[in-house]
CSV table of C-alpha atoms in Angstrom, one decimal:
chain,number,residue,atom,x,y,z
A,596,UNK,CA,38.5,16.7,26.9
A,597,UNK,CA,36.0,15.4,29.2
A,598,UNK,CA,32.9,16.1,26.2
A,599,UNK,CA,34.5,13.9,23.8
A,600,UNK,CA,35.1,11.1,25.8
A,601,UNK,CA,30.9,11.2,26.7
A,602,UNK,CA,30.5,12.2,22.6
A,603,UNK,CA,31.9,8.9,22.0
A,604,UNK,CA,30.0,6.7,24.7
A,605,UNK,CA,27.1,8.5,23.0
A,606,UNK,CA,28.3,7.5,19.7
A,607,UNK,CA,29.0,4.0,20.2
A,608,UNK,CA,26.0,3.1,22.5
A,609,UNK,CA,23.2,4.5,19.7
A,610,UNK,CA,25.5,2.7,17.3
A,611,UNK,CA,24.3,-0.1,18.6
A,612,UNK,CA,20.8,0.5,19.4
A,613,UNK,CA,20.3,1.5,16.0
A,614,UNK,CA,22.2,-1.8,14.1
A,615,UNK,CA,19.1,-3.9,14.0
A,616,UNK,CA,16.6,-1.3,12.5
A,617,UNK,CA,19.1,0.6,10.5
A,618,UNK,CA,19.8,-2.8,8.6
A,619,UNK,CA,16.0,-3.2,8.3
A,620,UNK,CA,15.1,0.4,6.9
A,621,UNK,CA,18.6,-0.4,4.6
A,622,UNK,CA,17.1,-3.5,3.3
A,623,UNK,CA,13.3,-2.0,2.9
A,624,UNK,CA,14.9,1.5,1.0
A,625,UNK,CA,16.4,-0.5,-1.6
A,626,UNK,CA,13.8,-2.6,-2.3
A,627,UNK,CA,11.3,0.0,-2.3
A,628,UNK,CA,13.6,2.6,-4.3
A,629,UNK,CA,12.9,-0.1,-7.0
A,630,UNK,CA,8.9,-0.1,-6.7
A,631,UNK,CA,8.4,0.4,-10.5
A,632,UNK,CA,10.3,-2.0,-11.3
A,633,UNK,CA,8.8,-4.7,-8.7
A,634,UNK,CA,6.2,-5.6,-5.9
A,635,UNK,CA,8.9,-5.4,-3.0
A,636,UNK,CA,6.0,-6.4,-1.0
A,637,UNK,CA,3.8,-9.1,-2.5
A,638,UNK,CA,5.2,-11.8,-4.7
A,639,UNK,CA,2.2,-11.9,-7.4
A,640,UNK,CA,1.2,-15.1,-9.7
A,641,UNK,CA,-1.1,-14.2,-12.3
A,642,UNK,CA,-2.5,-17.2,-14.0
A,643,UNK,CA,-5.5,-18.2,-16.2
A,644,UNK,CA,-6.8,-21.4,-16.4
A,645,UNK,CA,-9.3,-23.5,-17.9
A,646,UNK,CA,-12.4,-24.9,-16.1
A,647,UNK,CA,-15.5,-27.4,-16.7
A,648,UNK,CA,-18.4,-25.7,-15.9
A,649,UNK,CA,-20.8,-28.1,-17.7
A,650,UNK,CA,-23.7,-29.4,-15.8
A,651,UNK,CA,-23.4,-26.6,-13.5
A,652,UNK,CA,-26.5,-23.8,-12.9
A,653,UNK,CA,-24.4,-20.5,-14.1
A,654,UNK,CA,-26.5,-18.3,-11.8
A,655,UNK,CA,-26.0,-20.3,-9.0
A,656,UNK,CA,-23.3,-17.9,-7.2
A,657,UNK,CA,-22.4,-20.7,-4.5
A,658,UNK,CA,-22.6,-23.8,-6.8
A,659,UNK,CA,-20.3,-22.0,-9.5
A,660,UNK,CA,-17.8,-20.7,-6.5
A,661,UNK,CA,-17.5,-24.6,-5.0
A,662,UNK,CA,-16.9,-26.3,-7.9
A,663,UNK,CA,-14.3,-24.0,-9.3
A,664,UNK,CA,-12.5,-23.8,-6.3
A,665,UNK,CA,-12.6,-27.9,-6.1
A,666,UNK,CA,-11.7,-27.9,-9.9
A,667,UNK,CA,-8.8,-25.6,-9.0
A,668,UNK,CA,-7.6,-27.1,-6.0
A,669,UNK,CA,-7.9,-24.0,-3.8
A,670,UNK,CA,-8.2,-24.5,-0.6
A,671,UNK,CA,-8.2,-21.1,1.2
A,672,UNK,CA,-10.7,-19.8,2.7
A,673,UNK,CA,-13.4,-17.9,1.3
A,674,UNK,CA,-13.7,-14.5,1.7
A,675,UNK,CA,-16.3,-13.3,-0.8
A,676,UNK,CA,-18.2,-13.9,-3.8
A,677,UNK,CA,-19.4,-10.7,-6.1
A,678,UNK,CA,-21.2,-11.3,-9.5
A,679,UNK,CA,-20.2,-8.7,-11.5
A,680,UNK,CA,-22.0,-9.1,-14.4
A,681,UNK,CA,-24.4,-12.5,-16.1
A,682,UNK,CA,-21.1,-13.5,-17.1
A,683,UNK,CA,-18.3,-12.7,-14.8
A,684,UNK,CA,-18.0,-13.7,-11.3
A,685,UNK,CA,-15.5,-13.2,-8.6
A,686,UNK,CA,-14.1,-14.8,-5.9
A,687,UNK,CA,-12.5,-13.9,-3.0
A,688,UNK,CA,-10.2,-16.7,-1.2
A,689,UNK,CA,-7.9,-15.7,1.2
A,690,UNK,CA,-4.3,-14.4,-1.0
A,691,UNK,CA,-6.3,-15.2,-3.7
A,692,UNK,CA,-9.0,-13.2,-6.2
A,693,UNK,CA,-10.3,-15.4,-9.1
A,694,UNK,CA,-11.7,-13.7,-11.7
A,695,UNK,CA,-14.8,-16.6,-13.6
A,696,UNK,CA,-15.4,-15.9,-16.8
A,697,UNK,CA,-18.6,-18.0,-17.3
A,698,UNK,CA,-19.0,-17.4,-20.9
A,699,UNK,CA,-15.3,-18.8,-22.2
A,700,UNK,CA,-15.1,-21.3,-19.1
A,701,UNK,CA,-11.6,-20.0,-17.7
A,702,UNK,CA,-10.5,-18.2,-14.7
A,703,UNK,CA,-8.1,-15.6,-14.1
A,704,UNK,CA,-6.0,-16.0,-10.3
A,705,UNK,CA,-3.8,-13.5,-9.1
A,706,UNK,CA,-2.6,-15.1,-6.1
A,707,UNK,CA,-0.5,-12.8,-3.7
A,708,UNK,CA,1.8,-13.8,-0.6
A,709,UNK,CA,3.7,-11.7,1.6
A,710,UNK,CA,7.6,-11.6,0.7
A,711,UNK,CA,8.8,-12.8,3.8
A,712,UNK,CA,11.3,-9.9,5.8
A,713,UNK,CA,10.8,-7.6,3.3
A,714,UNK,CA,7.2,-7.1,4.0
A,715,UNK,CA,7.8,-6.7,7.7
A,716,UNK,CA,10.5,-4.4,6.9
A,717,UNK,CA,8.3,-2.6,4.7
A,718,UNK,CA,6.2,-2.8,7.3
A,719,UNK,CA,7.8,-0.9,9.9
A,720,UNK,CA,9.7,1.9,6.9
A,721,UNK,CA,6.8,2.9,5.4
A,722,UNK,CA,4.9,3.4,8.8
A,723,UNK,CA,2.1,1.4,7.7
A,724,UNK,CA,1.4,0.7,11.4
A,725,UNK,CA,1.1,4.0,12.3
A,726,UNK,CA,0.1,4.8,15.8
A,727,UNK,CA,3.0,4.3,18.5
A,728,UNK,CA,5.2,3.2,16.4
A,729,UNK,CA,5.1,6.7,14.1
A,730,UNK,CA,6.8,8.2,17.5
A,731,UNK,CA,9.3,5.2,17.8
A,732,UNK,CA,10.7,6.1,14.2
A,733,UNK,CA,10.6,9.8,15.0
A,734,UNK,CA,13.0,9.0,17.9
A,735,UNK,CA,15.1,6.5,15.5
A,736,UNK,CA,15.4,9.4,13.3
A,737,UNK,CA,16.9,11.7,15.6
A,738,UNK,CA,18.6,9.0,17.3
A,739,UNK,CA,20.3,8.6,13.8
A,740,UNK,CA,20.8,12.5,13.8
A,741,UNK,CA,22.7,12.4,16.7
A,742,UNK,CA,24.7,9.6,15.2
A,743,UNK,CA,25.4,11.5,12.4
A,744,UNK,CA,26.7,14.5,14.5
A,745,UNK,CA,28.7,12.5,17.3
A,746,UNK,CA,30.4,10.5,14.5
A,747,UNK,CA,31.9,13.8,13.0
A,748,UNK,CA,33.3,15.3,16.1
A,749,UNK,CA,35.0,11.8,17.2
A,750,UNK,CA,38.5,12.7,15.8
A,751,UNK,CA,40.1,15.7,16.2
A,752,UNK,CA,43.9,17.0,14.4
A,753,UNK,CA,44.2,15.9,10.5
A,754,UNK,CA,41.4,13.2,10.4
A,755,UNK,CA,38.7,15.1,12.1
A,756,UNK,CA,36.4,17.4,11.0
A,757,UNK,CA,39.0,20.4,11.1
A,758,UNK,CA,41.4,17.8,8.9
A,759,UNK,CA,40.1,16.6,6.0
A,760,UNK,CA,36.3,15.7,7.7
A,761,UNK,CA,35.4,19.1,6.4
A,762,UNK,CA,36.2,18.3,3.0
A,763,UNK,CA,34.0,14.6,3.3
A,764,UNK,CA,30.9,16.4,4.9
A,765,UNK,CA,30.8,19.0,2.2
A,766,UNK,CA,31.3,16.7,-0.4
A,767,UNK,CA,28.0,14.3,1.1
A,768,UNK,CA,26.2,17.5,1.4
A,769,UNK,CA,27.1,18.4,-2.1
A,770,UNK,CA,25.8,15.5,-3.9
A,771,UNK,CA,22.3,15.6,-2.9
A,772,UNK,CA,22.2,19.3,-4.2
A,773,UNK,CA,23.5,18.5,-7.2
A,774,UNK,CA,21.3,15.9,-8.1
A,775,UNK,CA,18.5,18.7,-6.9
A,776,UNK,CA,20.0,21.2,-9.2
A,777,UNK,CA,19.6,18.2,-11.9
A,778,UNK,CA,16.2,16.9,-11.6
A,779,UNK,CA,14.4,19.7,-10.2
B,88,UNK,CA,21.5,-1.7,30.6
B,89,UNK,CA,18.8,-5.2,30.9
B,90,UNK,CA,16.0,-2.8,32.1
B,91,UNK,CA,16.5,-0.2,28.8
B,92,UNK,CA,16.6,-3.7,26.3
B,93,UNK,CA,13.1,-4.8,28.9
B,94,UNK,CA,11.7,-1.1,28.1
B,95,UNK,CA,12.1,-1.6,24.3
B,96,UNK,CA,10.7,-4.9,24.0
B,97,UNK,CA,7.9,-4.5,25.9
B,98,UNK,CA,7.2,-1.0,24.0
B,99,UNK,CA,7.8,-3.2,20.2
B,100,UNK,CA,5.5,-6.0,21.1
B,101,UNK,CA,2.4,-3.1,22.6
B,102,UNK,CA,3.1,-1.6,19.3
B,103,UNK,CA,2.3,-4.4,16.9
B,104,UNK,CA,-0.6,-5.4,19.2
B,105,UNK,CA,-2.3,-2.1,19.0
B,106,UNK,CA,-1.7,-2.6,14.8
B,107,UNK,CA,-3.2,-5.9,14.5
B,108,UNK,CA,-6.5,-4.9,16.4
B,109,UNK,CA,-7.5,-2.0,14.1
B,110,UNK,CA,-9.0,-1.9,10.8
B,111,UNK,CA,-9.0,1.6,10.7
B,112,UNK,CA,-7.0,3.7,8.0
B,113,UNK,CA,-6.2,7.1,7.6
B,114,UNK,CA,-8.4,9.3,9.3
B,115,UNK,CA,-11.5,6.5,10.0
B,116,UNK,CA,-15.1,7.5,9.0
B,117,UNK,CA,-16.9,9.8,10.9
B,118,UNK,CA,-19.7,11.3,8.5
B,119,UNK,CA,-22.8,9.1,9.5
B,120,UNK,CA,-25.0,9.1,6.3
B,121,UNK,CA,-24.1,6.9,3.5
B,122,UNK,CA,-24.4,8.1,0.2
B,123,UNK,CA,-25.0,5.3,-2.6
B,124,UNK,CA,-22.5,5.0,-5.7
B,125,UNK,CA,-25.4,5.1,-7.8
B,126,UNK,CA,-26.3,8.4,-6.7
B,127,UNK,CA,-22.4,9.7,-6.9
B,128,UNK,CA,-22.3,8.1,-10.8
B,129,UNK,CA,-25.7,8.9,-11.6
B,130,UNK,CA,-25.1,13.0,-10.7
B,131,UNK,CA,-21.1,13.2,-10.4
B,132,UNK,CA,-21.9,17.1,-10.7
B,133,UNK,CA,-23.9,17.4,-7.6
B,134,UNK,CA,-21.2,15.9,-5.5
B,135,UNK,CA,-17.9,16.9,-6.9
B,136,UNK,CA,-15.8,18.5,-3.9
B,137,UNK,CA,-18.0,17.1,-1.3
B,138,UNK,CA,-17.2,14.4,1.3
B,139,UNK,CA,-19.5,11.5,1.1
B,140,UNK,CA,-19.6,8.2,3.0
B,141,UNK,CA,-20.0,5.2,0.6
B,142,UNK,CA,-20.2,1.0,1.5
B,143,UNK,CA,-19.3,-1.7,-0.5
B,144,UNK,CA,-17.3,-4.4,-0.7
B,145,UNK,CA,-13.7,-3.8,-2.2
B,146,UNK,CA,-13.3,-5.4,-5.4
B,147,UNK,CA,-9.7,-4.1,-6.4
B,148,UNK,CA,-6.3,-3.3,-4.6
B,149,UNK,CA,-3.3,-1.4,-5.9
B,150,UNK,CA,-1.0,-3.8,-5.6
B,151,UNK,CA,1.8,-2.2,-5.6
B,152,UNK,CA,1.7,1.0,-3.3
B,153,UNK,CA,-1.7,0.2,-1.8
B,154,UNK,CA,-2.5,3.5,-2.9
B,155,UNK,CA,-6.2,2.7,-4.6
B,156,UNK,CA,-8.8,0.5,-4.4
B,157,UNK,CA,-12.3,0.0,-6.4
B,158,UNK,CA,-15.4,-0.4,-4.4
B,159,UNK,CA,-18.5,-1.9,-5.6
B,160,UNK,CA,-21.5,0.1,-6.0
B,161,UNK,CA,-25.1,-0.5,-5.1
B,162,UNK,CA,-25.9,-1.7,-8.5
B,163,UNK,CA,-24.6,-5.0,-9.8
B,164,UNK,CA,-21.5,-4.0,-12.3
B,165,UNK,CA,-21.2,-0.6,-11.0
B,166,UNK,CA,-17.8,0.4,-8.7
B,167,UNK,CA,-15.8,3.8,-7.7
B,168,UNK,CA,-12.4,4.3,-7.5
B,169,UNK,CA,-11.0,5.6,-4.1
B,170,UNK,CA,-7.4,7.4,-5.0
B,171,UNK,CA,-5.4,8.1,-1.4
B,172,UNK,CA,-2.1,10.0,-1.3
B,173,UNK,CA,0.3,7.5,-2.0
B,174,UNK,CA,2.2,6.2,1.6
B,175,UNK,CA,-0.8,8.2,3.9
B,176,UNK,CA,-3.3,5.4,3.5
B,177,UNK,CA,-1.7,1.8,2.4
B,178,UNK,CA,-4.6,-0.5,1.6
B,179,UNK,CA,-3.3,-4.2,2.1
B,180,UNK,CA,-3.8,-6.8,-0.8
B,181,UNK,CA,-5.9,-8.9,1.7
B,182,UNK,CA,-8.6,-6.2,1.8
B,183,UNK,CA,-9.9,-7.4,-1.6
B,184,UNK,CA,-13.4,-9.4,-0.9
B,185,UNK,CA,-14.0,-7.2,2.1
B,186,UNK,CA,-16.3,-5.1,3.3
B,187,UNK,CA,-15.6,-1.6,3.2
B,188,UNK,CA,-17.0,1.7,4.7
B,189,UNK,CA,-15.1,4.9,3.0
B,190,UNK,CA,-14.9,8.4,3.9
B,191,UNK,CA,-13.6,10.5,0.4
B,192,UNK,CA,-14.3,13.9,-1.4
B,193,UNK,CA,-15.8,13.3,-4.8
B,194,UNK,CA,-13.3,14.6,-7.9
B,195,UNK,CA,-13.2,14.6,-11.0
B,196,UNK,CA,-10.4,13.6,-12.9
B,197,UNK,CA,-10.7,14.8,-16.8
B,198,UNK,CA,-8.4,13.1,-19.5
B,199,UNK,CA,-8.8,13.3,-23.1
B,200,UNK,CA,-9.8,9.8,-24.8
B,201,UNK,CA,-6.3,8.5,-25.5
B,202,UNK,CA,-5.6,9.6,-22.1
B,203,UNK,CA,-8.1,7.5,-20.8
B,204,UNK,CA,-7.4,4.3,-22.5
B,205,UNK,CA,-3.8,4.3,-21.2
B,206,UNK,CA,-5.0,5.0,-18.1
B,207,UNK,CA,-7.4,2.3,-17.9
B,208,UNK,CA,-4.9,-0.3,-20.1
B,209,UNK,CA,-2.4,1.0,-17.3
B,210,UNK,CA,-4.5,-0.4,-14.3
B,211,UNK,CA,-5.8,-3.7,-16.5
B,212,UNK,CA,-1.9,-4.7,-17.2
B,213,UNK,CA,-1.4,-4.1,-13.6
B,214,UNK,CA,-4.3,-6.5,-12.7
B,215,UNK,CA,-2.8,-8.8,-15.8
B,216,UNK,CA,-6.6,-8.7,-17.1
B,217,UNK,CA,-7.9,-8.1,-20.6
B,218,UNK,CA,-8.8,-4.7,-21.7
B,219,UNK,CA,-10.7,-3.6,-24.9
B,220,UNK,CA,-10.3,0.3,-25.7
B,221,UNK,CA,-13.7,-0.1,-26.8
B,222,UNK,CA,-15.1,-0.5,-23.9
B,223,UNK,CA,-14.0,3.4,-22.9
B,224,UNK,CA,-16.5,5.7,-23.8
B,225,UNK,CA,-16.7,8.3,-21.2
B,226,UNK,CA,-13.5,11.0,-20.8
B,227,UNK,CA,-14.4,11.9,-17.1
B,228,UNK,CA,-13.4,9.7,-14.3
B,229,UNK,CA,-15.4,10.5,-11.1
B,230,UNK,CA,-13.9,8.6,-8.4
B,231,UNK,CA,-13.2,9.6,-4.9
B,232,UNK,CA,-10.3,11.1,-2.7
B,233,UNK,CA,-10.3,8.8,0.2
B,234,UNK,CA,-10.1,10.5,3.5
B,235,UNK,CA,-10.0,7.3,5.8
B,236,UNK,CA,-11.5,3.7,6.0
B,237,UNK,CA,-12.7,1.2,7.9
B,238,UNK,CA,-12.7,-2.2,6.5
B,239,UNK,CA,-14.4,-5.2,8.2
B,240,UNK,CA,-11.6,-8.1,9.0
């Protein structure tokens, strides 16, 4: 029949518009299906060190800020500075917030850098960009729909979806009810 | 075939350009009068359930859902936490140390002591800072539900 020879153009063709994003949301929902067990975003170093603050006017925001970053070796560039309180004071550096405790001389970091990939791909699947692309993904998820419904009426006879399809597609519809009937 | 692959870059690349231009989240800022934190801290009652507009620099970021972020207030030590629906508003790490201009309802979020404490330990181990139960006193949190944001960049 003429419809199934177009249902499998239509098949293959989104098959292979959709590779490159597919693989992208595939890599971002694992990684995120994992979120309390990780950052899948940021790769996070938390680390307190030890500083010389001697000689050095502790109310002088500015003075503190440049010689703990020198003492430190960070090099980024400054964002902020908030005194919190007569003995803490922060700092902002770019993928960086430093935490001074003037009154035991040490300094917490919690340095943060993109994971590379995965934070694009995060990007894009969580729709932090919002805008345009929110109608882009709308029209990869139906795009995927269609997928979904071409690929089951490819095959006719014993291996299509009168055969033993029928059987497959209530099985994957199946599962996710269970697991409903189980958590919910 | 070429022309369809042209359409789709050109339509990926206006995309990401339109992103990195904005600092805008969720539904941006439009009430015009700023309310202090003091004000919100000092008489949570008056304000709970009411949309405010507060500045201040952002001194904390979930980091990892984005999904809060603490704000300093007007007076030094003082700061509010803005709560947004986790995945509606994702506040990026690199926000911390910037300037920030919030749009939220004031809420209330009652816990008994213990309740507190782990909540408060909860978001100190998640910082990897120190935290003294002591230092929780109050069993009310007053803290905002953000609405939208704009953060300078």
């Amino acid at each position: 029949m003429k419809w199934r020879k177009f249902n499998i153009a239509i098949h293959r063709d989104l098959g292979y518009l959709c590779f490159g994003l597919t693989i992208l949301y595939v890599i971002s929902g694992i990684a995120v299906n994992h979120i309390q067990d990780w950052n899948p975003t940021y790769a996070l170093e938390k680390r307190v060190d030890a500083i010389d603050l001697g000689g050095l006017d502790l109310f002088d925001d500015r003075a503190v800020t440049t010689a703990v970053l020198a003492q430190l070796g960070e090099s980024g560039e400054l964002k902020n500075i908030y005194r919190q309180d007569a003995s803490i004071l922060k700092i902002f550096v770019v993928d960086n917030n430093l935490t001074v405790d003037l009154d035991n001389a040490r300094v917490f970091q919690e340095k943060s850098n993109k994971r590379p990939l995965l934070y694009e791909a995060n990007f894009l699947h969580l729709n932090h960009a919002k805008k345009l692309w929110t109608w882009f993904a709308d029209l990869y998820a139906f795009c995927l729909g269609v997928l979904a419904a071409s690929g089951i009426l490819i095959l006719k006879g014993r291996k299509g979806l009168a055969g033993r399809g029928k059987w497959l597609v209530g099985a994957g519809l199946v599962i996710p009810l269970f697991f409903l009937w189980l958590y919910c | 075939m070429n022309k369809i692959v042209l359409f789709i870059a050109v339509l990926f690349l206006f995309s990401t350009q339109v992103q990195a231009k904005t600092d805008v989240y969720g539904k941006g800022v439009s009430i015009a009068e700023k309310t202090p934190v003091s004000a919100i801290l000092d008489d949570p009652d008056a304000y709970i359930g009411k949309p405010v507009r507060v500045e201040g620099m952002i001194l904390e970021v979930c980091s990892k859902r984005g999904c809060w972020v603490y704000l300093a207030g007007d007076r030094q030590g003082e700061k509010i936490q803005v709560k947004v629906v986790d995945g509606e508003i994702v506040f990026p790490m690199s926000a911390s140390g910037r300037m920030a201009v919030v749009e939220g309802v004031v809420e209330e979020l009652k816990m008994s002591r213990q309740e507190m404490i782990k909540y408060m330990q909860h978001l100190a181990e998640e910082k990897g800072q120190p935290f003294d139960p002591a230092t929780v006193k109050d069993e009310r949190m007053i803290r905002l539900k953000g609405i939208g944001a704009q953060i300078e960049g």
